[in-house]
Each structure stands twice: as structure tokens, then as C-alpha cells.
Amino acid sequence: MKYGVFLPTVNNGYILSKASPQYMPSYELNRTIATEAERTGYEFVLSMSKFRGYGSEGTGFWDYAQDPLAVIGPLIGATSTIKVWGSVGAPSVHPAMTARIAATYDDASNGRFGINIVAGWNRSEYAQMGLWPGDDYPSKRYGYVDEYVHILRSLWETGRLTYHSEHFALDDCLVQPTPRHGVTVIIPGQSPRSIEAAANRADVNFVLGDFDQVAKARTDLVTVASRAGRTVGTAALYGIITAPTDAEAVAMVQSFANDTDVEAAEGLRSAAAGDPTGMSAKIQTQERNQTLDVAFDHPTRAAVVTGSCLFHPHLVGSYDRVAAYLHDLEREADVDRSVLSFPDYTTGVADFMETVAPRVRALAAV
């Protein structure tokens, strides 16, 4: 299993609670996390694309966010071996500009750069800048992404492109020099259309969900990619809330849930209601209150907990249970990458590698 860190490029990370660690995004914080991830053996760090959060006054959860591409440049300079993956909200940056930025970062990083192409589901993020493609965009966004990545790869391969479609118009567009090493392309999502786009265009598909949902996404991806003669990896997103015992881990997550930021949670639910197809948005439409169900439905694995104060699925349980979950994810579901978030990154990044990762390796050796 290879591990990545989902960088907290937004305020307060990925837990909507007034009881979890509170902080603003900063380069210093993300540099510290990236260098610690490199030191402790993570494969990559990944930034998140976010342009507007869920506070009513512009001062709430995720209303403070660093640019997901701009932050990558200095992180490349601060590291030497770890892969550094940025994100781009596809409607916000023309693909020719993204291609040029990626070529620059490929050169600066000696081939460590990757780009996560986010289709975008939250209308308010893009509408505030006049960049929302239209009311029908949710239904055709992965066609947009498919074209976007086609343009990226064409420009990287040849350095120039003429291309006209419903979405884009390029006339002898130049992007030179081209990447010398190759840029890793990540496409998130697990709807049939997003799986198709990832299978045909990406190197890695970024997914989330419980064990069965992630396993199905992997199976679907392999099936579609094989038809195109391609091999595409899968990376699954999980938050980590772990402790020596199950009881301690449950107490920690419940303490966060007891002080859920209800206003932010309702704002998130309202925004997600506009996307009827995406898995990420579907998770956000769950009831969000201070009630949290932590069920250990498997004899050895961590519980997968969603809702309440948790933005995305979190693994909750003892070190042994979290390790068993990640081991089984690779062995049984063929998912060999996980993208991890932590309540407190200043301790969680290193603690995971000291407590959970060795247990995963021990299980794999049996």
C-alpha cells in the first residue's frame, strides 16, 4: 500500500467541527506537512481545489483556501523525492494554461508533479467568478473533462494544437517546452461517466466510499480500462481517526461530532443537492447533526464513518483495525493507494507511519 497526504489547503481541514483543531491554511503549514510526509515515507501529497466554502458570512468552513496549483510550486522547491500532485478546477483554468503550468512543474520537480482534474460540482464556487459553464454542466462535465485531458496530453506530446469543440477553441496553440519526464494525470469520481473518463485518459482514478463502494469502483475501472488497453491505478480517500484502542478512537470522533458546525454542514448539504450524480456530493447530502454512528461491522477492520462533522469517509478504530482495513483494501479490492487526511496534521502524518503502516506491512508479510 502506498500512502499520500490530502493537504489541508483550506481552513480546518476536513472535519466540520468546532472541537477539532482549528487553523488557517498557510504555505508554512503545508510545507511542514509535505516535508514530514517525505521524511516518513509517503509516496505523494495532493492539494484540493476549493474556491468558496460554506459559511453564510464568508468567514466559515472552507471560506479560506489556498490556490491548489500555486501552492505546489514552492512545495516542489521544499522537497526532493516525494511526488507533489496539484489540483485544478477544470472550469477555472483553460487547459492550455494548465498544460503550461504542468510542463513548468515537471521540469522543476524532475518528474514528481501530477495534476488532479476536478470537474467541479459546486455551482457557487465558479458562479462567483462568472465561470460556471451553465445549468446543464453537471450532466456533461465528464465530457468536458475528457476533452480537457485530451488537450493536455496533445499539447504535452507535440507542443502545439489546433482543436475546436463545444467547449474549447485552440488555433495553433503552443505549449513549449513540453514535459521531459511525464505528468501524472488524476481524475476523481466513480460514476459511470467519470470511470470512463478516468479509464481512457487518467493514470490514477481518485475515489471515496466504504469498502464495497471502493472495490466496485476499482472493478469498474479495470473493466473499462482493459477495453482501451490501458492500466490505471486507484487511490481511495480516507480520513484517519485512530488510537491504541477502539474506545479511544470512537471517543475522539464523537467529541468532534458533539460540536459539529451545523451552519457549515447545512451549507454543504444545500450545495451538494445541486449535483444529483456525483458520489462526493451524494455523501454530503446525508443528515448532518451531532449524532454519529460508529459501527464495527467487520470483525477486524476499522469502521467507515460518514456524515455528521466528517466531510469524507473516515476510518475509525484501533491501530490494528485501521491497518487491517488498508491491508484488505489492497489484497481483496486491488486498491494499492490511499489518500489520507488527519484531524491534526502536525502529529497525524508521522503517527500514522509509526503506528499503522508497520502493521499493514506485517499483515502483508503473512
mmCIF file of C-alpha atoms in Angstrom:
data_model
loop_
_atom_site.group_PDB
_atom_site.id
_atom_site.type_symbol
_atom_site.label_atom_id
_atom_site.label_comp_id
_atom_site.label_asym_id
_atom_site.label_seq_id
_atom_site.Cartn_x
_atom_site.Cartn_y
_atom_site.Cartn_z
ATOM 1 C CA MET A 1 0.000 0.000 0.000
ATOM 2 C CA LYS A 2 1.270 3.430 -0.999
ATOM 3 C CA TYR A 3 0.163 6.438 1.012
ATOM 4 C CA GLY A 4 -0.493 10.058 0.142
ATOM 5 C CA VAL A 5 -1.452 13.069 2.239
ATOM 6 C CA PHE A 6 -4.518 15.138 1.346
ATOM 7 C CA LEU A 7 -3.084 18.551 2.135
ATOM 8 C CA PRO A 8 -5.152 20.970 4.250
ATOM 9 C CA THR A 9 -5.169 23.801 1.720
ATOM 10 C CA VAL A 10 -8.413 25.002 3.351
ATOM 11 C CA ASN A 11 -9.193 26.218 6.855
ATOM 12 C CA ASN A 12 -9.702 23.490 9.463
ATOM 13 C CA GLY A 13 -9.050 20.587 7.137
ATOM 14 C CA TYR A 14 -11.799 18.064 6.503
ATOM 15 C CA ILE A 15 -13.781 17.984 9.756
ATOM 16 C CA LEU A 16 -16.732 20.355 10.193
ATOM 17 C CA SER A 17 -16.439 20.704 13.958
ATOM 18 C CA LYS A 18 -15.640 23.461 16.404
ATOM 19 C CA ALA A 19 -13.939 20.866 18.614
ATOM 20 C CA SER A 20 -11.385 19.624 16.066
ATOM 21 C CA PRO A 21 -8.097 21.501 15.552
ATOM 22 C CA GLN A 22 -8.781 24.979 14.160
ATOM 23 C CA TYR A 23 -6.311 26.575 11.760
ATOM 24 C CA MET A 24 -5.914 28.662 8.648
ATOM 25 C CA PRO A 25 -4.235 27.298 5.524
ATOM 26 C CA SER A 26 -0.715 28.575 5.021
ATOM 27 C CA TYR A 27 2.325 27.745 2.984
ATOM 28 C CA GLU A 28 4.318 27.174 6.171
ATOM 29 C CA LEU A 29 1.809 24.582 7.395
ATOM 30 C CA ASN A 30 1.685 22.731 4.086
ATOM 31 C CA ARG A 31 5.457 22.869 3.676
ATOM 32 C CA THR A 32 5.863 21.339 7.133
ATOM 33 C CA ILE A 33 3.379 18.601 6.257
ATOM 34 C CA ALA A 34 4.963 17.893 2.863
ATOM 35 C CA THR A 35 8.499 17.644 4.237
ATOM 36 C CA GLU A 36 7.312 15.439 7.102
ATOM 37 C CA ALA A 37 5.464 13.217 4.627
ATOM 38 C CA GLU A 38 8.640 12.944 2.574
ATOM 39 C CA ARG A 39 10.726 12.130 5.656
ATOM 40 C CA THR A 40 8.360 9.409 6.858
ATOM 41 C CA GLY A 41 7.853 7.597 3.547
ATOM 42 C CA TYR A 42 4.640 8.791 1.910
ATOM 43 C CA GLU A 43 4.511 8.490 -1.875
ATOM 44 C CA PHE A 44 2.807 11.822 -2.593
ATOM 45 C CA VAL A 45 0.971 14.863 -1.303
ATOM 46 C CA LEU A 46 -2.182 16.168 -3.014
ATOM 47 C CA SER A 47 -3.775 19.618 -2.844
ATOM 48 C CA MET A 48 -7.529 20.212 -3.037
ATOM 49 C CA SER A 49 -9.368 22.626 -5.317
ATOM 50 C CA LYS A 50 -11.781 24.895 -3.445
ATOM 51 C CA PHE A 51 -12.824 28.485 -4.215
ATOM 52 C CA ARG A 52 -15.692 29.067 -1.803
ATOM 53 C CA GLY A 53 -16.780 27.407 1.409
ATOM 54 C CA TYR A 54 -19.971 27.042 3.392
ATOM 55 C CA GLY A 55 -20.178 29.967 5.798
ATOM 56 C CA SER A 56 -23.019 32.454 5.427
ATOM 57 C CA GLU A 57 -20.757 35.469 6.002
ATOM 58 C CA GLY A 58 -17.725 34.336 4.029
ATOM 59 C CA THR A 59 -15.842 33.505 7.210
ATOM 60 C CA GLY A 60 -16.870 29.888 7.719
ATOM 61 C CA PHE A 61 -15.716 26.390 6.885
ATOM 62 C CA TRP A 62 -13.545 26.387 3.742
ATOM 63 C CA ASP A 63 -14.068 30.073 3.031
ATOM 64 C CA TYR A 64 -10.281 30.360 3.315
ATOM 65 C CA ALA A 65 -8.374 28.346 0.736
ATOM 66 C CA GLN A 66 -5.008 28.425 -0.963
ATOM 67 C CA ASP A 67 -4.777 28.076 -4.713
ATOM 68 C CA PRO A 68 -4.326 24.351 -5.440
ATOM 69 C CA LEU A 69 -1.808 24.907 -8.238
ATOM 70 C CA ALA A 70 0.072 27.945 -6.958
ATOM 71 C CA VAL A 71 0.917 26.266 -3.634
ATOM 72 C CA ILE A 72 2.576 23.385 -5.469
ATOM 73 C CA GLY A 73 5.433 25.456 -6.893
ATOM 74 C CA PRO A 74 7.103 26.274 -3.573
ATOM 75 C CA LEU A 75 6.331 22.779 -2.246
ATOM 76 C CA ILE A 76 8.307 21.353 -5.152
ATOM 77 C CA GLY A 77 11.233 23.505 -4.102
ATOM 78 C CA ALA A 78 10.914 22.448 -0.464
ATOM 79 C CA THR A 79 11.017 18.708 -1.252
ATOM 80 C CA SER A 80 13.254 16.419 -3.258
ATOM 81 C CA THR A 81 11.787 12.914 -3.574
ATOM 82 C CA ILE A 82 8.083 12.896 -2.720
ATOM 83 C CA LYS A 83 5.583 13.260 -5.566
ATOM 84 C CA VAL A 84 3.731 16.567 -5.496
ATOM 85 C CA TRP A 85 0.256 16.477 -7.016
ATOM 86 C CA GLY A 86 -1.780 19.631 -7.553
ATOM 87 C CA SER A 87 -5.442 20.063 -8.417
ATOM 88 C CA VAL A 88 -7.241 22.254 -10.915
ATOM 89 C CA GLY A 89 -10.937 23.076 -11.022
ATOM 90 C CA ALA A 90 -11.445 22.458 -14.728
ATOM 91 C CA PRO A 91 -13.879 25.348 -15.354
ATOM 92 C CA SER A 92 -11.481 27.808 -13.696
ATOM 93 C CA VAL A 93 -8.326 27.380 -15.810
ATOM 94 C CA HIS A 94 -8.051 26.896 -19.576
ATOM 95 C CA PRO A 95 -6.409 23.536 -20.380
ATOM 96 C CA ALA A 96 -3.629 25.217 -22.371
ATOM 97 C CA MET A 97 -2.695 27.229 -19.282
ATOM 98 C CA THR A 98 -2.813 24.096 -17.139
ATOM 99 C CA ALA A 99 -0.626 22.307 -19.685
ATOM 100 C CA ARG A 100 1.965 25.089 -19.481
ATOM 101 C CA ILE A 101 1.944 25.158 -15.670
ATOM 102 C CA ALA A 102 2.298 21.372 -15.589
ATOM 103 C CA ALA A 103 5.237 21.447 -18.003
ATOM 104 C CA THR A 104 6.938 24.025 -15.788
ATOM 105 C CA TYR A 105 6.343 21.975 -12.640
ATOM 106 C CA ASP A 106 7.501 18.799 -14.378
ATOM 107 C CA ASP A 107 10.797 20.497 -15.101
ATOM 108 C CA ALA A 108 11.135 21.999 -11.616
ATOM 109 C CA SER A 109 10.346 18.703 -9.871
ATOM 110 C CA ASN A 110 12.318 16.351 -12.131
ATOM 111 C CA GLY A 111 9.146 14.427 -12.888
ATOM 112 C CA ARG A 112 7.450 14.443 -9.481
ATOM 113 C CA PHE A 113 4.434 16.526 -10.497
ATOM 114 C CA GLY A 114 0.910 15.250 -11.069
ATOM 115 C CA ILE A 115 -2.341 17.057 -11.838
ATOM 116 C CA ASN A 116 -5.783 16.182 -10.455
ATOM 117 C CA ILE A 117 -8.504 17.324 -12.880
ATOM 118 C CA VAL A 118 -11.569 18.265 -10.816
ATOM 119 C CA ALA A 119 -14.737 18.517 -12.898
ATOM 120 C CA GLY A 120 -16.450 20.706 -10.299
ATOM 121 C CA TRP A 121 -19.893 20.184 -8.788
ATOM 122 C CA ASN A 122 -20.443 23.215 -6.552
ATOM 123 C CA ARG A 123 -22.003 25.933 -8.691
ATOM 124 C CA SER A 124 -21.315 28.734 -6.201
ATOM 125 C CA GLU A 125 -17.548 28.227 -6.422
ATOM 126 C CA TYR A 126 -17.477 29.060 -10.115
ATOM 127 C CA ALA A 127 -20.530 31.310 -10.484
ATOM 128 C CA GLN A 128 -18.953 33.914 -8.179
ATOM 129 C CA MET A 129 -16.298 34.403 -10.883
ATOM 130 C CA GLY A 130 -18.653 34.087 -13.847
ATOM 131 C CA LEU A 131 -17.075 30.743 -14.724
ATOM 132 C CA TRP A 132 -19.940 28.281 -14.194
ATOM 133 C CA PRO A 133 -20.410 26.627 -17.607
ATOM 134 C CA GLY A 134 -24.210 26.515 -17.349
ATOM 135 C CA ASP A 135 -27.167 24.721 -15.818
ATOM 136 C CA ASP A 136 -26.551 21.617 -17.913
ATOM 137 C CA TYR A 137 -22.903 21.337 -16.856
ATOM 138 C CA PRO A 138 -23.425 18.655 -14.159
ATOM 139 C CA SER A 139 -24.799 16.263 -16.761
ATOM 140 C CA LYS A 140 -21.949 16.763 -19.226
ATOM 141 C CA ARG A 141 -18.996 17.664 -17.019
ATOM 142 C CA TYR A 142 -17.060 14.461 -17.638
ATOM 143 C CA GLY A 143 -17.290 15.039 -21.362
ATOM 144 C CA TYR A 144 -15.734 18.413 -20.572
ATOM 145 C CA VAL A 145 -13.012 16.703 -18.509
ATOM 146 C CA ASP A 146 -12.400 14.146 -21.251
ATOM 147 C CA GLU A 147 -11.750 16.956 -23.742
ATOM 148 C CA TYR A 148 -9.704 18.863 -21.166
ATOM 149 C CA VAL A 149 -7.297 15.970 -20.667
ATOM 150 C CA HIS A 150 -7.187 15.262 -24.406
ATOM 151 C CA ILE A 151 -5.955 18.831 -24.890
ATOM 152 C CA LEU A 152 -3.421 18.485 -22.071
ATOM 153 C CA ARG A 153 -1.930 15.285 -23.421
ATOM 154 C CA SER A 154 -1.903 16.533 -27.018
ATOM 155 C CA LEU A 155 -0.037 19.697 -26.054
ATOM 156 C CA TRP A 156 2.416 17.758 -23.885
ATOM 157 C CA GLU A 157 3.098 15.352 -26.744
ATOM 158 C CA THR A 158 3.517 17.771 -29.636
ATOM 159 C CA GLY A 159 3.818 21.251 -28.142
ATOM 160 C CA ARG A 160 1.136 22.681 -30.433
ATOM 161 C CA LEU A 161 -2.514 22.013 -31.160
ATOM 162 C CA THR A 162 -5.452 23.172 -33.241
ATOM 163 C CA TYR A 163 -8.695 21.951 -31.716
ATOM 164 C CA HIS A 164 -12.317 23.111 -31.857
ATOM 165 C CA SER A 165 -15.278 21.747 -29.923
ATOM 166 C CA GLU A 166 -18.340 22.882 -27.999
ATOM 167 C CA HIS A 167 -16.129 23.808 -25.056
ATOM 168 C CA PHE A 168 -12.734 24.829 -26.422
ATOM 169 C CA ALA A 169 -11.151 26.648 -29.361
ATOM 170 C CA LEU A 170 -7.393 26.395 -29.905
ATOM 171 C CA ASP A 171 -5.720 27.700 -33.053
ATOM 172 C CA ASP A 172 -2.131 26.572 -33.446
ATOM 173 C CA CYS A 173 -1.794 26.854 -29.673
ATOM 174 C CA LEU A 174 1.791 26.495 -28.445
ATOM 175 C CA VAL A 175 2.950 24.999 -25.150
ATOM 176 C CA GLN A 176 6.717 24.720 -25.297
ATOM 177 C CA PRO A 177 8.849 23.282 -23.871
ATOM 178 C CA THR A 178 6.882 20.100 -23.330
ATOM 179 C CA PRO A 179 7.302 17.968 -20.171
ATOM 180 C CA ARG A 180 10.545 15.988 -20.232
ATOM 181 C CA HIS A 181 9.536 13.383 -17.669
ATOM 182 C CA GLY A 182 5.784 12.978 -17.990
ATOM 183 C CA VAL A 183 2.950 14.341 -15.863
ATOM 184 C CA THR A 184 0.745 12.010 -13.811
ATOM 185 C CA VAL A 185 -2.950 12.684 -14.516
ATOM 186 C CA ILE A 186 -5.520 12.006 -11.812
ATOM 187 C CA ILE A 187 -9.267 12.069 -12.476
ATOM 188 C CA PRO A 188 -11.614 11.769 -9.483
ATOM 189 C CA GLY A 189 -15.054 10.202 -9.453
ATOM 190 C CA GLN A 190 -16.777 6.854 -9.727
ATOM 191 C CA SER A 191 -19.993 7.443 -11.634
ATOM 192 C CA PRO A 192 -20.073 5.505 -14.923
ATOM 193 C CA ARG A 193 -19.128 8.639 -16.867
ATOM 194 C CA SER A 194 -16.248 9.575 -14.569
ATOM 195 C CA ILE A 195 -14.962 5.996 -14.584
ATOM 196 C CA GLU A 196 -14.994 6.102 -18.384
ATOM 197 C CA ALA A 197 -13.055 9.378 -18.429
ATOM 198 C CA ALA A 198 -10.504 8.053 -15.941
ATOM 199 C CA ALA A 199 -10.138 4.731 -17.746
ATOM 200 C CA ASN A 200 -9.478 6.431 -21.079
ATOM 201 C CA ARG A 201 -7.450 9.463 -20.009
ATOM 202 C CA ALA A 202 -6.004 9.171 -16.488
ATOM 203 C CA ASP A 203 -3.114 7.432 -14.791
ATOM 204 C CA VAL A 204 -4.930 7.353 -11.436
ATOM 205 C CA ASN A 205 -8.637 7.378 -10.506
ATOM 206 C CA PHE A 206 -9.382 9.132 -7.185
ATOM 207 C CA VAL A 207 -12.386 7.616 -5.358
ATOM 208 C CA LEU A 208 -14.107 7.514 -1.981
ATOM 209 C CA GLY A 209 -16.661 5.402 -0.156
ATOM 210 C CA ASP A 210 -16.925 2.357 2.055
ATOM 211 C CA PHE A 211 -15.089 -0.880 1.310
ATOM 212 C CA ASP A 212 -17.661 -2.251 -1.134
ATOM 213 C CA GLN A 213 -18.095 1.063 -2.955
ATOM 214 C CA VAL A 214 -14.361 1.483 -3.460
ATOM 215 C CA ALA A 215 -13.996 -2.153 -4.531
ATOM 216 C CA LYS A 216 -16.765 -1.715 -7.116
ATOM 217 C CA ALA A 217 -15.163 1.471 -8.432
ATOM 218 C CA ARG A 218 -11.902 -0.420 -8.861
ATOM 219 C CA THR A 219 -13.575 -3.323 -10.663
ATOM 220 C CA ASP A 220 -15.466 -0.967 -12.973
ATOM 221 C CA LEU A 221 -12.290 0.979 -13.745
ATOM 222 C CA VAL A 222 -10.278 -2.126 -14.600
ATOM 223 C CA THR A 223 -13.069 -3.400 -16.846
ATOM 224 C CA VAL A 224 -13.364 -0.178 -18.845
ATOM 225 C CA ALA A 225 -9.610 0.486 -18.980
ATOM 226 C CA SER A 226 -8.903 -3.023 -20.253
ATOM 227 C CA ARG A 227 -11.123 -2.392 -23.273
ATOM 228 C CA ALA A 228 -8.854 0.519 -24.165
ATOM 229 C CA GLY A 229 -5.713 -1.491 -23.470
ATOM 230 C CA ARG A 230 -4.798 0.762 -20.549
ATOM 231 C CA THR A 231 -3.728 0.222 -16.939
ATOM 232 C CA VAL A 232 -4.992 2.837 -14.480
ATOM 233 C CA GLY A 233 -4.389 2.954 -10.735
ATOM 234 C CA THR A 234 -6.908 3.711 -7.995
ATOM 235 C CA ALA A 235 -6.387 5.941 -4.958
ATOM 236 C CA ALA A 236 -9.005 5.870 -2.185
ATOM 237 C CA LEU A 237 -9.603 8.855 0.109
ATOM 238 C CA TYR A 238 -9.983 8.276 3.851
ATOM 239 C CA GLY A 239 -9.684 10.355 6.965
ATOM 240 C CA ILE A 240 -7.847 8.624 9.788
ATOM 241 C CA ILE A 241 -9.099 8.720 13.381
ATOM 242 C CA THR A 242 -7.170 6.076 15.257
ATOM 243 C CA ALA A 243 -5.818 5.330 18.717
ATOM 244 C CA PRO A 244 -4.433 2.342 20.642
ATOM 245 C CA THR A 245 -7.998 1.107 21.317
ATOM 246 C CA ASP A 246 -11.343 1.259 19.541
ATOM 247 C CA ALA A 247 -12.904 3.019 22.521
ATOM 248 C CA GLU A 248 -10.358 5.833 22.385
ATOM 249 C CA ALA A 249 -10.843 6.328 18.647
ATOM 250 C CA VAL A 250 -14.638 6.362 18.988
ATOM 251 C CA ALA A 251 -14.429 8.852 21.850
ATOM 252 C CA MET A 252 -12.282 11.133 19.700
ATOM 253 C CA VAL A 253 -14.636 11.177 16.718
ATOM 254 C CA GLN A 254 -17.675 11.545 18.967
ATOM 255 C CA SER A 255 -16.099 14.578 20.630
ATOM 256 C CA PHE A 256 -15.856 16.170 17.196
ATOM 257 C CA ALA A 257 -19.438 15.226 16.335
ATOM 258 C CA ASN A 258 -20.737 16.689 19.590
ATOM 259 C CA ASP A 259 -19.655 20.120 18.387
ATOM 260 C CA THR A 260 -20.492 19.839 14.683
ATOM 261 C CA ASP A 261 -20.520 23.159 12.830
ATOM 262 C CA VAL A 262 -24.206 22.879 11.971
ATOM 263 C CA GLU A 263 -24.277 26.020 9.808
ATOM 264 C CA ALA A 264 -21.413 24.778 7.637
ATOM 265 C CA ALA A 265 -22.950 21.311 7.473
ATOM 266 C CA GLU A 266 -26.251 22.691 6.218
ATOM 267 C CA GLY A 267 -24.458 24.883 3.692
ATOM 268 C CA LEU A 268 -22.615 21.837 2.415
ATOM 269 C CA ARG A 269 -25.825 19.829 2.136
ATOM 270 C CA SER A 270 -27.521 22.637 0.250
ATOM 271 C CA ALA A 271 -24.659 22.959 -2.239
ATOM 272 C CA ALA A 272 -24.458 19.205 -2.785
ATOM 273 C CA ALA A 273 -28.164 18.980 -3.587
ATOM 274 C CA GLY A 274 -27.405 20.586 -6.946
ATOM 275 C CA ASP A 275 -25.369 17.570 -8.078
ATOM 276 C CA PRO A 276 -27.609 14.509 -8.499
ATOM 277 C CA THR A 277 -24.932 12.143 -9.832
ATOM 278 C CA GLY A 278 -21.608 12.609 -8.032
ATOM 279 C CA MET A 279 -20.513 10.332 -5.183
ATOM 280 C CA SER A 280 -18.829 13.189 -3.318
ATOM 281 C CA ALA A 281 -21.991 15.274 -3.417
ATOM 282 C CA LYS A 282 -24.127 12.258 -2.517
ATOM 283 C CA ILE A 283 -22.150 11.791 0.688
ATOM 284 C CA GLN A 284 -22.695 15.454 1.577
ATOM 285 C CA THR A 285 -26.490 15.185 1.340
ATOM 286 C CA GLN A 286 -26.639 12.851 4.324
ATOM 287 C CA GLU A 287 -28.207 14.114 7.524
ATOM 288 C CA ARG A 288 -25.580 16.153 9.332
ATOM 289 C CA ASN A 289 -26.047 16.639 13.051
ATOM 290 C CA GLN A 290 -24.353 15.661 16.297
ATOM 291 C CA THR A 291 -25.424 12.019 16.022
ATOM 292 C CA LEU A 292 -22.681 9.751 14.719
ATOM 293 C CA ASP A 293 -22.998 6.026 14.107
ATOM 294 C CA VAL A 294 -19.738 4.132 14.582
ATOM 295 C CA ALA A 295 -20.442 0.501 13.725
ATOM 296 C CA PHE A 296 -17.745 -2.163 13.666
ATOM 297 C CA ASP A 297 -19.481 -4.363 11.105
ATOM 298 C CA HIS A 298 -16.368 -6.392 10.330
ATOM 299 C CA PRO A 299 -14.534 -8.495 12.927
ATOM 300 C CA THR A 300 -11.108 -6.992 12.225
ATOM 301 C CA ARG A 301 -11.494 -3.841 10.104
ATOM 302 C CA ALA A 302 -11.979 -0.228 11.128
ATOM 303 C CA ALA A 303 -15.423 1.312 10.904
ATOM 304 C CA VAL A 304 -16.075 3.527 7.875
ATOM 305 C CA VAL A 305 -17.850 6.580 9.271
ATOM 306 C CA THR A 306 -19.577 9.317 7.259
ATOM 307 C CA GLY A 307 -21.969 12.143 7.981
ATOM 308 C CA SER A 308 -22.154 14.482 10.961
ATOM 309 C CA CYS A 309 -18.917 16.505 11.038
ATOM 310 C CA LEU A 310 -16.924 14.382 8.573
ATOM 311 C CA PHE A 311 -16.522 15.723 5.038
ATOM 312 C CA HIS A 312 -15.448 12.400 3.561
ATOM 313 C CA PRO A 313 -15.376 8.789 4.829
ATOM 314 C CA HIS A 314 -13.143 8.275 7.856
ATOM 315 C CA LEU A 315 -11.594 5.079 9.159
ATOM 316 C CA VAL A 316 -12.259 4.931 12.899
ATOM 317 C CA GLY A 317 -10.762 2.337 15.208
ATOM 318 C CA SER A 318 -7.621 0.996 16.794
ATOM 319 C CA TYR A 319 -4.287 0.924 15.009
ATOM 320 C CA ASP A 320 -4.870 -2.769 14.319
ATOM 321 C CA ARG A 321 -8.310 -2.196 12.797
ATOM 322 C CA VAL A 322 -7.178 0.636 10.522
ATOM 323 C CA ALA A 323 -4.226 -1.468 9.385
ATOM 324 C CA ALA A 324 -6.491 -4.439 8.674
ATOM 325 C CA TYR A 325 -8.809 -2.268 6.583
ATOM 326 C CA LEU A 326 -6.000 -0.881 4.440
ATOM 327 C CA HIS A 327 -4.399 -4.303 4.055
ATOM 328 C CA ASP A 328 -7.686 -5.842 2.910
ATOM 329 C CA LEU A 329 -8.308 -2.913 0.572
ATOM 330 C CA GLU A 330 -5.166 -3.815 -1.319
ATOM 331 C CA ARG A 331 -5.421 -7.596 -1.052
ATOM 332 C CA GLU A 332 -9.143 -8.011 -1.744
ATOM 333 C CA ALA A 333 -10.072 -4.891 -3.724
ATOM 334 C CA ASP A 334 -6.819 -4.339 -5.661
ATOM 335 C CA VAL A 335 -6.550 -0.742 -4.417
ATOM 336 C CA ASP A 336 -2.908 -0.038 -3.657
ATOM 337 C CA ARG A 337 -3.015 3.703 -2.943
ATOM 338 C CA SER A 338 -4.756 5.611 -0.175
ATOM 339 C CA VAL A 339 -5.020 9.379 0.211
ATOM 340 C CA LEU A 340 -5.189 10.269 3.890
ATOM 341 C CA SER A 341 -6.352 13.206 5.974
ATOM 342 C CA PHE A 342 -5.917 13.721 9.703
ATOM 343 C CA PRO A 343 -7.635 15.796 12.397
ATOM 344 C CA ASP A 344 -4.234 17.199 13.397
ATOM 345 C CA TYR A 345 -1.716 17.008 10.576
ATOM 346 C CA THR A 346 1.137 18.244 12.759
ATOM 347 C CA THR A 347 1.112 14.917 14.615
ATOM 348 C CA GLY A 348 -1.053 12.638 12.466
ATOM 349 C CA VAL A 349 1.224 12.379 9.420
ATOM 350 C CA ALA A 350 4.130 10.921 11.404
ATOM 351 C CA ASP A 351 1.989 8.995 13.896
ATOM 352 C CA PHE A 352 0.290 7.040 11.108
ATOM 353 C CA MET A 353 3.632 5.900 9.722
ATOM 354 C CA GLU A 354 4.794 4.895 13.200
ATOM 355 C CA THR A 355 1.654 3.068 14.343
ATOM 356 C CA VAL A 356 -0.474 1.912 11.386
ATOM 357 C CA ALA A 357 1.845 1.497 8.390
ATOM 358 C CA PRO A 358 4.108 -1.071 10.135
ATOM 359 C CA ARG A 359 1.027 -3.129 10.986
ATOM 360 C CA VAL A 360 -0.086 -3.064 7.336
ATOM 361 C CA ARG A 361 3.348 -4.324 6.296
ATOM 362 C CA ALA A 362 3.232 -7.066 8.915
ATOM 363 C CA LEU A 363 -0.145 -8.275 7.647
ATOM 364 C CA ALA A 364 1.125 -8.266 4.066
ATOM 365 C CA ALA A 365 4.105 -10.398 5.068
ATOM 366 C CA VAL A 366 1.948 -13.216 6.469
#
